[in-house]
Coordinates of C-alpha atoms in Angstrom, one line a residue:
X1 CA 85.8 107.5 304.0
X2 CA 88.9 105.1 304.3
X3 CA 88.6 103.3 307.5
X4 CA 92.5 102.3 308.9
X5 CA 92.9 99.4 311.0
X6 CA 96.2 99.6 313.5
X7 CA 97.6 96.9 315.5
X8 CA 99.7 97.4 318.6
X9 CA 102.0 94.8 320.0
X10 CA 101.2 92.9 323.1
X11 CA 104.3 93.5 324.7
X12 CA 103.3 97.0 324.8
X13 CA 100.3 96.1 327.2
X14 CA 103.3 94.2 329.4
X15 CA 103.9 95.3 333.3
X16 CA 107.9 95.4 333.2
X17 CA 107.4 94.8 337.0
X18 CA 104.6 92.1 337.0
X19 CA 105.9 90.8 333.7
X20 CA 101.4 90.7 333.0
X21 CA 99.2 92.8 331.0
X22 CA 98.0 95.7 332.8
X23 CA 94.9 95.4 331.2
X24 CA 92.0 95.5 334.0
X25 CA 95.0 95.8 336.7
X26 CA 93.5 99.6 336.9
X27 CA 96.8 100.7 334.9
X28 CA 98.4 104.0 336.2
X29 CA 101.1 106.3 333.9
X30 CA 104.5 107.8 335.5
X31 CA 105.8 111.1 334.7
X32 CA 108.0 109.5 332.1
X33 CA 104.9 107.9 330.2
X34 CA 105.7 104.2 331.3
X35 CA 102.7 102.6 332.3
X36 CA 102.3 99.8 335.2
X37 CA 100.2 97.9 337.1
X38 CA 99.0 100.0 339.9
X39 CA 99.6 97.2 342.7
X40 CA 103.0 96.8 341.0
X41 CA 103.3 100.9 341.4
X42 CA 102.5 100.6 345.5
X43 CA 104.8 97.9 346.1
X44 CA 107.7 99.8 344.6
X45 CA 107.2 103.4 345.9
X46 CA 109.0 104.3 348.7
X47 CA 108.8 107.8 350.9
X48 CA 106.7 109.3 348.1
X49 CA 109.4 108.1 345.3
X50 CA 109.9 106.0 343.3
X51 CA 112.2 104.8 340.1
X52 CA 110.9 103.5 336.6
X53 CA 111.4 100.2 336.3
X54 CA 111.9 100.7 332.4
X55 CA 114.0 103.9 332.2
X56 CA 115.2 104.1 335.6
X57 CA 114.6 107.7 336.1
X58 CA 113.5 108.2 339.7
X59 CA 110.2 110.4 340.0
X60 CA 108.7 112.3 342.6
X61 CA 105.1 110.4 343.3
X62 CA 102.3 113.1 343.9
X63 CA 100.8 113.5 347.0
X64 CA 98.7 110.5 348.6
X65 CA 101.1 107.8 346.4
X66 CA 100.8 105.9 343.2
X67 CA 96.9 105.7 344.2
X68 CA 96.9 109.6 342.8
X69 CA 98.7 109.0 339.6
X70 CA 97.1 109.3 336.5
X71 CA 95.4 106.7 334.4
X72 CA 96.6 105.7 331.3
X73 CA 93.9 107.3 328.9
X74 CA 94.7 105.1 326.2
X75 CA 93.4 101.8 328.3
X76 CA 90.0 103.2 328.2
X77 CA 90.0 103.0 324.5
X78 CA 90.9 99.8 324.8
X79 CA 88.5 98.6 327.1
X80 CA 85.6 100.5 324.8
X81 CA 87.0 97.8 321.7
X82 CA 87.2 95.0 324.0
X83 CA 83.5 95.2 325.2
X84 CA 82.1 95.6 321.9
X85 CA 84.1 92.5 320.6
X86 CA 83.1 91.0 324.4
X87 CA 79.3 90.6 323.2
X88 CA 78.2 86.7 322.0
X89 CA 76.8 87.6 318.6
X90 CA 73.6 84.9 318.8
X91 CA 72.2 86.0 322.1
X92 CA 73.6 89.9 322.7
X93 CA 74.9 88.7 325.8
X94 CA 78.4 89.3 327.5
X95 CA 80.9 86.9 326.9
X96 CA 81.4 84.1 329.7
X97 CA 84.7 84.3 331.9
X98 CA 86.3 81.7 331.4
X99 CA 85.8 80.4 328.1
X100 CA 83.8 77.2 328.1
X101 CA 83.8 74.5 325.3
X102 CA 81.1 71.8 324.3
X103 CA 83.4 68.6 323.5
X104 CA 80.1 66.6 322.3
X105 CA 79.4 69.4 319.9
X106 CA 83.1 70.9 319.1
X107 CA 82.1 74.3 319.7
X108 CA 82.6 76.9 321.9
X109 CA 80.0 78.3 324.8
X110 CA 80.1 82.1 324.3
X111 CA 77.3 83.2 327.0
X112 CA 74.5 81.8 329.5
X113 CA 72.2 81.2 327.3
X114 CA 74.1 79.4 324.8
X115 CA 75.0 77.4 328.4
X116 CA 71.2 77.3 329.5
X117 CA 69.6 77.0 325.4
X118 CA 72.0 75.8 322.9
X119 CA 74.2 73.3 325.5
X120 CA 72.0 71.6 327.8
X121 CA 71.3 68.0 326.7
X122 CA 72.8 65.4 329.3
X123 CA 75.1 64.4 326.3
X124 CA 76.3 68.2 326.0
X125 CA 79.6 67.9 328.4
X126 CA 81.0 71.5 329.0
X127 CA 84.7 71.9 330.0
X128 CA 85.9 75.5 331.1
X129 CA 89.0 76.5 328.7
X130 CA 91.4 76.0 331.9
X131 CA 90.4 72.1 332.0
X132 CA 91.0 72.5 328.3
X133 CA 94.1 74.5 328.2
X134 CA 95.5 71.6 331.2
X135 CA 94.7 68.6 328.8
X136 CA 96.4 70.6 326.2
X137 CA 99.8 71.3 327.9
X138 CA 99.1 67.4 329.1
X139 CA 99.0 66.4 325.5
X140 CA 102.1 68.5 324.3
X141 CA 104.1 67.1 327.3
X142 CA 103.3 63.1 326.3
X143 CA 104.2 64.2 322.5
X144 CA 107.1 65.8 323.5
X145 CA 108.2 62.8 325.9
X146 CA 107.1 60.5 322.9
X147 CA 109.5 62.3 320.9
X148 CA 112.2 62.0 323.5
X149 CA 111.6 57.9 323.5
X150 CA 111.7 57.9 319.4
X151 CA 114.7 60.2 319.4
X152 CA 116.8 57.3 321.9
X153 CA 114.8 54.1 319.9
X154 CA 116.2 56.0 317.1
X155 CA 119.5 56.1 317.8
X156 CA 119.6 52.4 319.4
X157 CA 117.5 50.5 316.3
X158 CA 120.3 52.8 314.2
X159 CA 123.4 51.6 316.2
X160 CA 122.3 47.5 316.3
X161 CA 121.9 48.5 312.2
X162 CA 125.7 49.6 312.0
X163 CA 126.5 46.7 313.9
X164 CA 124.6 44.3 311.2
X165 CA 125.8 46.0 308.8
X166 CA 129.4 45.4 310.0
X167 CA 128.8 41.8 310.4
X168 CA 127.9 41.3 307.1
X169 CA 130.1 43.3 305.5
X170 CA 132.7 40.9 307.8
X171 CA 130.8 37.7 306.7
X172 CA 130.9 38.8 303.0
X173 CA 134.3 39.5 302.8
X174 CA 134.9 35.9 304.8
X175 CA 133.0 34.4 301.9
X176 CA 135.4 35.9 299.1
X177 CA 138.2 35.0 300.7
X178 CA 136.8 31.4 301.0
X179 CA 135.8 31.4 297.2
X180 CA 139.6 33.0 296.3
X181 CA 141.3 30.1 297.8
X182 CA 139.3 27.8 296.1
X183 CA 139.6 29.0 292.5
X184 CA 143.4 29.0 293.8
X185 CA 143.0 25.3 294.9
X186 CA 141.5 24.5 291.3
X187 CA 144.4 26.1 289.5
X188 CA 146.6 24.6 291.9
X189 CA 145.2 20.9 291.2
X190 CA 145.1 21.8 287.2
X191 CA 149.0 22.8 287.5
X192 CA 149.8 19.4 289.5
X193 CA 148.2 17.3 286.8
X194 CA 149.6 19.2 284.3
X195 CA 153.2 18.1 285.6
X196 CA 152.2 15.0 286.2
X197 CA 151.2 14.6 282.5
X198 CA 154.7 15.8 281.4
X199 CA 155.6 13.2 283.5
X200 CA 154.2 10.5 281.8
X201 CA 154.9 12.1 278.5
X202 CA 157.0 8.8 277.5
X203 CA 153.7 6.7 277.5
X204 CA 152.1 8.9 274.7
X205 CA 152.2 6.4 272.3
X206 CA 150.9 3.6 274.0
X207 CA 148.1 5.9 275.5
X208 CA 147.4 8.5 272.8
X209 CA 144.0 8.3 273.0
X210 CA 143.7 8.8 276.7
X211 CA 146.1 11.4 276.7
X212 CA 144.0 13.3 274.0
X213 CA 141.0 13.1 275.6
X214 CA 142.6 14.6 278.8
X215 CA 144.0 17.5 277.0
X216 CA 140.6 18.2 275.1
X217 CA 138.7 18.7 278.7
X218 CA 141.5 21.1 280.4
X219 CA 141.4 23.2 277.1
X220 CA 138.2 23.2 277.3
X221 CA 137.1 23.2 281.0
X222 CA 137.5 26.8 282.9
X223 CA 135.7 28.2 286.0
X224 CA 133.5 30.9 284.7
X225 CA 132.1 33.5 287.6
X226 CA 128.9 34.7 287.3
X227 CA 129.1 38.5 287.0
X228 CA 125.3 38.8 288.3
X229 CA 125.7 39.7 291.8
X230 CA 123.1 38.5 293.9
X231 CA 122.7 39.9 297.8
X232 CA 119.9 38.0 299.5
X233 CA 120.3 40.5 302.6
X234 CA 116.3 41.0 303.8
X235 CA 116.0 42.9 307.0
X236 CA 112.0 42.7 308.6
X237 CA 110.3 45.8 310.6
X238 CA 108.1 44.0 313.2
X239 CA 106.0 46.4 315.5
X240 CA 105.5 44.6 319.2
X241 CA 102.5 46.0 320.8
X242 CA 104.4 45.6 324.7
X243 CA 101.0 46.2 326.3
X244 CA 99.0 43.1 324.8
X245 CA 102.6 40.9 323.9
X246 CA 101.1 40.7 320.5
X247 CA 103.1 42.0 316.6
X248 CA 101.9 43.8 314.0
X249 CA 103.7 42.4 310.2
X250 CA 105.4 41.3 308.8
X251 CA 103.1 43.3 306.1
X252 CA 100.6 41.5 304.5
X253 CA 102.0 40.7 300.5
X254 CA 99.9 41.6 297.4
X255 CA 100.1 39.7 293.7
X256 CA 100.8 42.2 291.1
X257 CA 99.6 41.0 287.8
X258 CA 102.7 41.4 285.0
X259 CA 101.2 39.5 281.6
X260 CA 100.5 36.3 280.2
X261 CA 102.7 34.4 278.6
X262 CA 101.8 31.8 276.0
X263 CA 105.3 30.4 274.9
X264 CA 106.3 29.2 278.5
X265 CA 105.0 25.7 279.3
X266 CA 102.9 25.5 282.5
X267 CA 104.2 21.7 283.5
X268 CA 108.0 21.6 283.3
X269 CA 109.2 25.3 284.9
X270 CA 111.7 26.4 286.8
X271 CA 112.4 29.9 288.0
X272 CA 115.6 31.3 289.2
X273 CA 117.2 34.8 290.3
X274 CA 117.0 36.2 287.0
X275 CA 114.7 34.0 284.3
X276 CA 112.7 31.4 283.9
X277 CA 114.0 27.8 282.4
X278 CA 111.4 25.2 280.4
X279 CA 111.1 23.0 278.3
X280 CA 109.1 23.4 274.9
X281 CA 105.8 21.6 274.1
X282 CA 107.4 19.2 271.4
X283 CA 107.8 16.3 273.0
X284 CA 107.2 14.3 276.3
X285 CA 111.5 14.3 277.0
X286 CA 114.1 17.2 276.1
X287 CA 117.4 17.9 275.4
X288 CA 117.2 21.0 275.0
X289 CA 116.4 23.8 278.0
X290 CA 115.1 27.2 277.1
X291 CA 115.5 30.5 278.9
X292 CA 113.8 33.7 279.0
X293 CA 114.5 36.4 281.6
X294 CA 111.4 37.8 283.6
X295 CA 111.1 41.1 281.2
X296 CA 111.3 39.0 277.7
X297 CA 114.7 40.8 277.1
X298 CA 116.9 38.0 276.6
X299 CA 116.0 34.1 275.6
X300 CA 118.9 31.1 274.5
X301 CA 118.6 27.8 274.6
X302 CA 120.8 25.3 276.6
X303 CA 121.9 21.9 275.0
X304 CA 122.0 18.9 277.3
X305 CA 124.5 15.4 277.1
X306 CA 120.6 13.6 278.2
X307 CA 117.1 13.9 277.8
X308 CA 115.2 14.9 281.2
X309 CA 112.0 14.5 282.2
X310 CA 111.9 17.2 284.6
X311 CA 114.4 20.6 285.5
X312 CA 115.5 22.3 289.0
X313 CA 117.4 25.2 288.5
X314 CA 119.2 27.2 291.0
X315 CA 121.7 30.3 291.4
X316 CA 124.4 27.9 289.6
X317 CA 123.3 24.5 289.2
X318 CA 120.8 23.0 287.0
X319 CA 119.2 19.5 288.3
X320 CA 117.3 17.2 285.6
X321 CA 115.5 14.2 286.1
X322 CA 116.7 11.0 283.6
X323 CA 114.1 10.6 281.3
X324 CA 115.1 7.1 281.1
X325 CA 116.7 5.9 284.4
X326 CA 114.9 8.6 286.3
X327 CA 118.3 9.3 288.5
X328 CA 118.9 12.8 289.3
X329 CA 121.8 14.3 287.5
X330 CA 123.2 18.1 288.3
X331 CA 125.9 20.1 286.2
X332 CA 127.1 23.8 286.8
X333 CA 125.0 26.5 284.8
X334 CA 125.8 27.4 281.1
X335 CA 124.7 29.4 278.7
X336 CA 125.6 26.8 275.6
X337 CA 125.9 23.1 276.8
X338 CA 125.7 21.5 280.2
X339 CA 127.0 17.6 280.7
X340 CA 124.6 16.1 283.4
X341 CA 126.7 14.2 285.9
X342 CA 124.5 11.7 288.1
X343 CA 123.5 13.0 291.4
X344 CA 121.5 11.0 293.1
X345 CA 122.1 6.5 292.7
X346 CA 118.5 5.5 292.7
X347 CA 115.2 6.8 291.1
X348 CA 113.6 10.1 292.1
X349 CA 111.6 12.9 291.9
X350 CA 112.5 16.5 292.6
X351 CA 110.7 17.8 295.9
X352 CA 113.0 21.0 296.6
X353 CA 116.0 22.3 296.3
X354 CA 117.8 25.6 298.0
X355 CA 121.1 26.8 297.1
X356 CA 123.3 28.6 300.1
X357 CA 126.4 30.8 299.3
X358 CA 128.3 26.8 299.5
X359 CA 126.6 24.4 300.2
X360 CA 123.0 23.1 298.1
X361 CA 120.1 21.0 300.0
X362 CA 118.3 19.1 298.0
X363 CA 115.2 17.4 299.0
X364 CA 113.9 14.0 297.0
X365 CA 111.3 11.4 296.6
X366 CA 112.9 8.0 296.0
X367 CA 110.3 5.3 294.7
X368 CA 110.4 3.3 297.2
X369 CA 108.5 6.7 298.6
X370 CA 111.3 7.4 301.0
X371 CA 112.0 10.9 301.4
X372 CA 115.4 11.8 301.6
X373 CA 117.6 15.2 301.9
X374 CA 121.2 15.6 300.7
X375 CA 123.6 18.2 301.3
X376 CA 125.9 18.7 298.1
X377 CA 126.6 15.1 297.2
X378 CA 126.4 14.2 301.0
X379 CA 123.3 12.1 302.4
X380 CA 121.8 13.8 305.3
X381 CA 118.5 11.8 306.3
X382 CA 115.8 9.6 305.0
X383 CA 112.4 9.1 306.1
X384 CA 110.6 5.6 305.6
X385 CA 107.1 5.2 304.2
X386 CA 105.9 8.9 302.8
X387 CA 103.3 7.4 300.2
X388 CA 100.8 9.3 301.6
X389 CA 102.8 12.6 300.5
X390 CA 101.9 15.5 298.5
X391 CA 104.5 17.9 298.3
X392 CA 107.1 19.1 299.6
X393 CA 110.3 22.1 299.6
X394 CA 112.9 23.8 302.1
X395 CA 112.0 26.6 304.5
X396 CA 114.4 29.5 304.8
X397 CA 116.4 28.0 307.4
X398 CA 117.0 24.8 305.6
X399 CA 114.4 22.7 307.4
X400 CA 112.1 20.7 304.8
X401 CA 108.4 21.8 304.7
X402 CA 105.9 18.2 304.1
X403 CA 102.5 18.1 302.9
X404 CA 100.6 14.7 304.0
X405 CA 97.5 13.4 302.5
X406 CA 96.6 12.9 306.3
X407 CA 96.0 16.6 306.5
X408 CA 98.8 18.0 308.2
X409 CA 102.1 19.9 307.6
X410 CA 105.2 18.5 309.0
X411 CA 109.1 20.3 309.6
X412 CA 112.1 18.2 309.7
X413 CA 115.0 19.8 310.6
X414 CA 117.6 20.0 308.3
X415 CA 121.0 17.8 309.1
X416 CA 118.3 15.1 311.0
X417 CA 115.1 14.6 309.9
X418 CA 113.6 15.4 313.3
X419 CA 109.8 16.5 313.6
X420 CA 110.1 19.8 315.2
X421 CA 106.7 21.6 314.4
X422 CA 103.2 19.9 312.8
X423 CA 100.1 22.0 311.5
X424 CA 97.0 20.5 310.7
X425 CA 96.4 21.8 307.1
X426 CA 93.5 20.3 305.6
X427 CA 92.7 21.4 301.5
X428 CA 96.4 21.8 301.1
X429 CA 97.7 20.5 297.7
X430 CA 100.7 22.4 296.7
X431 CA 103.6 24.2 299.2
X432 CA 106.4 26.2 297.8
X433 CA 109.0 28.4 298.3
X434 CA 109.5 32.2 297.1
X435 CA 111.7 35.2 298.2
X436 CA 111.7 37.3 301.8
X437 CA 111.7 34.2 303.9
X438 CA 108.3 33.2 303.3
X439 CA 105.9 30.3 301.1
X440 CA 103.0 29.7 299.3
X441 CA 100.6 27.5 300.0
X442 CA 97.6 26.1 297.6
X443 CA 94.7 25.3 299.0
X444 CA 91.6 23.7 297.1
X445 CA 88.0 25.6 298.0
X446 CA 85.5 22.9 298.3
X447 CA 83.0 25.7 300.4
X448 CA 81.1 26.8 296.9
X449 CA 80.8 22.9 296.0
X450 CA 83.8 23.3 293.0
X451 CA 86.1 21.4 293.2
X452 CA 88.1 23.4 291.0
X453 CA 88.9 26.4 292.9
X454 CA 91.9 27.2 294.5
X455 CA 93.1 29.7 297.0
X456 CA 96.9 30.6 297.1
X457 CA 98.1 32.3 300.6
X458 CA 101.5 33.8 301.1
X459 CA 102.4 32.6 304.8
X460 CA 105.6 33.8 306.7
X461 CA 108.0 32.1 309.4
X462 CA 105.5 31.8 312.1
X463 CA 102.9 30.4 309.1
X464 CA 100.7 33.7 309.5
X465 CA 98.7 33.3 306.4
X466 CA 97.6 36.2 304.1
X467 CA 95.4 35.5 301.1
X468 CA 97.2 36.3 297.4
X469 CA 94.6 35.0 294.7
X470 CA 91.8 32.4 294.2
X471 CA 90.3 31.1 291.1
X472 CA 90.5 28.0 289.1
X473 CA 94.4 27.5 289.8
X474 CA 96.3 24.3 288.5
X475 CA 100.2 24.9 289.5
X476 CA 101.9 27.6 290.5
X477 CA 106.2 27.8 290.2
X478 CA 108.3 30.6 292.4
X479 CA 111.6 30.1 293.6
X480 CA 113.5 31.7 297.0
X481 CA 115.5 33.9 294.9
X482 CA 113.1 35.8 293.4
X483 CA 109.6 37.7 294.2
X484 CA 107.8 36.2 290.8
X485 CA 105.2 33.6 290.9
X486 CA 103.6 31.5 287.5
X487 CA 100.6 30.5 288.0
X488 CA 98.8 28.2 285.8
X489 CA 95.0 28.5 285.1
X490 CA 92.6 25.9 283.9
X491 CA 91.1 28.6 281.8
X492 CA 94.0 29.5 279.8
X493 CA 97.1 27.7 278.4
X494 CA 99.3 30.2 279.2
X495 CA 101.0 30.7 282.3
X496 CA 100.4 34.3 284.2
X497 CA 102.6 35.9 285.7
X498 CA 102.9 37.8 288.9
X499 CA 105.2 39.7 291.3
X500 CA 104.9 39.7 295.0
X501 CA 104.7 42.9 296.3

């Protein structure tokens, strides 16, 4: 035999005057077959009449009132289901009204017993489903208020976004126009020399040679823009916990481990936006500057006027060290031949140097250990008497970052030398720039008694420090425009090479 489950719709069970189930309201049936509550039913009679309140047909009541009506028979069919399914299944008991819960064990309390047997340890705590249903509608009304808040943070964090985004967009477009009128100005200048040598056109054969030479560099010389677009726009998601004053991030930075690569010398490297420039193993001085981007795709080699000692390359410049005269020379970047032009008038060694849309700082160790920061060819600042220092490179903002052998990390600001911040910084042996407005900082690890292991942290603005890698590290290179690091091994002669992630 098919058994056939039916379903009927709770509305159906609905009071149209009490807007409730009539369920247990002792349920009485009009004339018309519209059922209601029977309290409902006495309130709306009047002088034995009274009218549906669902088809509005108005009924004679029988005598004595709605009290005499009769019963809806289907409710006691009902009521037969609801006992059986009214019955805790464990104990055979009825069902407790109202429903209780046991938070401790996430369950629900069906009968007395369960209460009395399965619930009453001290750490059972029992909540009746009202407290339950009231912490509910409690929790719903702080996630819907929540929401509210997110929905307004939302559209404020959005709004001072379209306002960022319209000042750079402003400042960019400043920048152009800046960069316009000077390749205008350098056409400009050509043009006026190029009268003035038609000038003095009656003095070409008492200065043919000069004149020569002069005509060789403007055929040759030409501004050349550099079609790789770089926008070093980095916007940071801090969380601020209001209650304790305290952040959350920036997020902590991971190494991700790319290859090895043998052909790239692990003394004499510099990294830029796009590559990687070195010199070969052949000899102790070079003329010659290789370059290989990140991904292996491309490599050329750049021929210098001198042979350098050491290489600093940025977004357009490339600085090299004298091999012989140990001054520091600088030309524009090219992908064939550079001619070094002196930079700095006495000997030096490269500490740092950071590249602006304008303007370059670059930050150098005379011998006469003075450390000294120039802006462009301009001098800026010295400071007297840094033998005792052991690196050194430019923070984001231009202020220069200084590792003593005293221990302790010093900030100058940029245009005067001023101390503005010291650490103490004990172990620390190499600092240097990389991408996102951060630096890494090498630390020797003399806890396990080796004096050979190193521990490189990546550190942000406020110098919050999160470890990267340990091991027997030598050097590492990175640069500010660009999230790879080399890192040089004692174990291995070939640099590795990683991406902060």
């Amino acid at each position: 035999m098919t058994t056939t489950q039916y379903t009927i719709d709770s509305s159906d069970l609905q009071c149209a005057i009490c807007l409730e189930p009539w369920v247990n309201k002792d349920p009485r049936m009009l004339p018309c077959q519209h059922t209601f509550c029977l309290s409902c039913l006495i309130i709306q009679e009047k002088d034995n009449k009274i009218v549906c309140a669902i088809c509005r047909t108005p009924l004679l009541l029988p005598e004595g009132g709605a009290p005499h009506l009769a019963k809806n028979i289907f409710f006691n069919r009902i009521k037969e289901i609801r006992n059986e399914l009214d019955i805790c299944k464990k104990h055979d008991k009825e069902l407790l009204n109202p429903t209780f819960f046991c938070r401790t064990c996430c369950t629900r309390v069906y009968c007395f017993d369960c209460l009395q047997l399965d619930h009453s340890l001290s750490e059972c705590r029992v909540f009746s489903h009202e407290a339950v249903k009231k912490l509910n509608i409690k929790c719903f009304e702080t996630i819907n208020q929540q929401r509210e808040n997110n929905t307004r943070s939302l559209e404020m964090i959005l709004e001072k976004f379209t306002e960022h985004k319209k000042s750079a967009h402003e400042l960019l477009d400043k920048k152009y126009r800046e960069t316009e009128m000077k390749i205008k100005e350098y056409f400009g200048n050509r043009e006026h020399e190029l009268c003035s040598f038609i000038d003095r056109t009656d003095d070409i054969f008492v200065k043919e040679k000069l004149f020569n030479n002069y005509l060789k560099k403007i055929s040759t010389e030409n501004i050349v823009i550099d079609e790789t677009q770089e926008l070093a726009i980095d916007h940071y998601i801090r969380v601020i916990d209001k209650a304790n004053n305290t952040s959350i991030g920036p997020f902590k930075r991971h190494l991700l481990r790319l290859r090895d690569d043998e052909n790239i010398s692990g003394s004499r490297v510099s990294l830029s936006c796009n590559g990687t420039y070195y010199f070969s193993d052949t000899g102790l001085f070079q003329k010659v500057l290789n370059f290989q981007t990140f991904t292996s795709e491309e490599n050329y080699s750049i021929q210098m006027n001198l042979e350098a000692s050491d290489v600093y390359v940025t977004r357009s410049y490339i600085f090299a060290l004298n091999a012989n005269s140990k001054l520091l020379y600088c030309a524009q970047k090219n992908n064939n031949f550079i001619t070094l032009e002196e930079y700095a008038n006495d000997s030096c060694k490269i500490l740092s140097i950071k590249q602006n849309v304008h303007d370059v700082n670059v930050l150098v160790m005379k011998c006469s250990n003075e450390l000294c920061q120039y802006e462009n060819s301009d001098f800026l600042w010295s400071k007297q008497n840094y033998n005792d220092l052991v690196d050194a490179t430019h923070f984001e903002n231009g202020n220069a970052l200084v590792v003593l052998k005293s221990h302790m990390l010093i900030e100058h600001e940029f245009r005067t030398g001023n101390q503005i911040r010291a650490f103490p910084s004990r172990g620390l042996c190499q600092i240097t720039s990389i991408s996102n407005q951060g630096i890494l900082l090498l630390f020797e690890n003399k806890e396990d008694g080796r004096d050979d292991k190193k521990i490189l942290y990546y550190a942000d603005e406020n110098f919050s420090q999160h470890k990267l890698l340990d091991g027997d590290i030598e050097r590492i290179h990175s640069t500010r425009e660009s999230n790879h690091v080399y890192v040089k091994f004692a174990s291995t002669d070939a640099l590795c090479i990683f991406k902060l992630i």
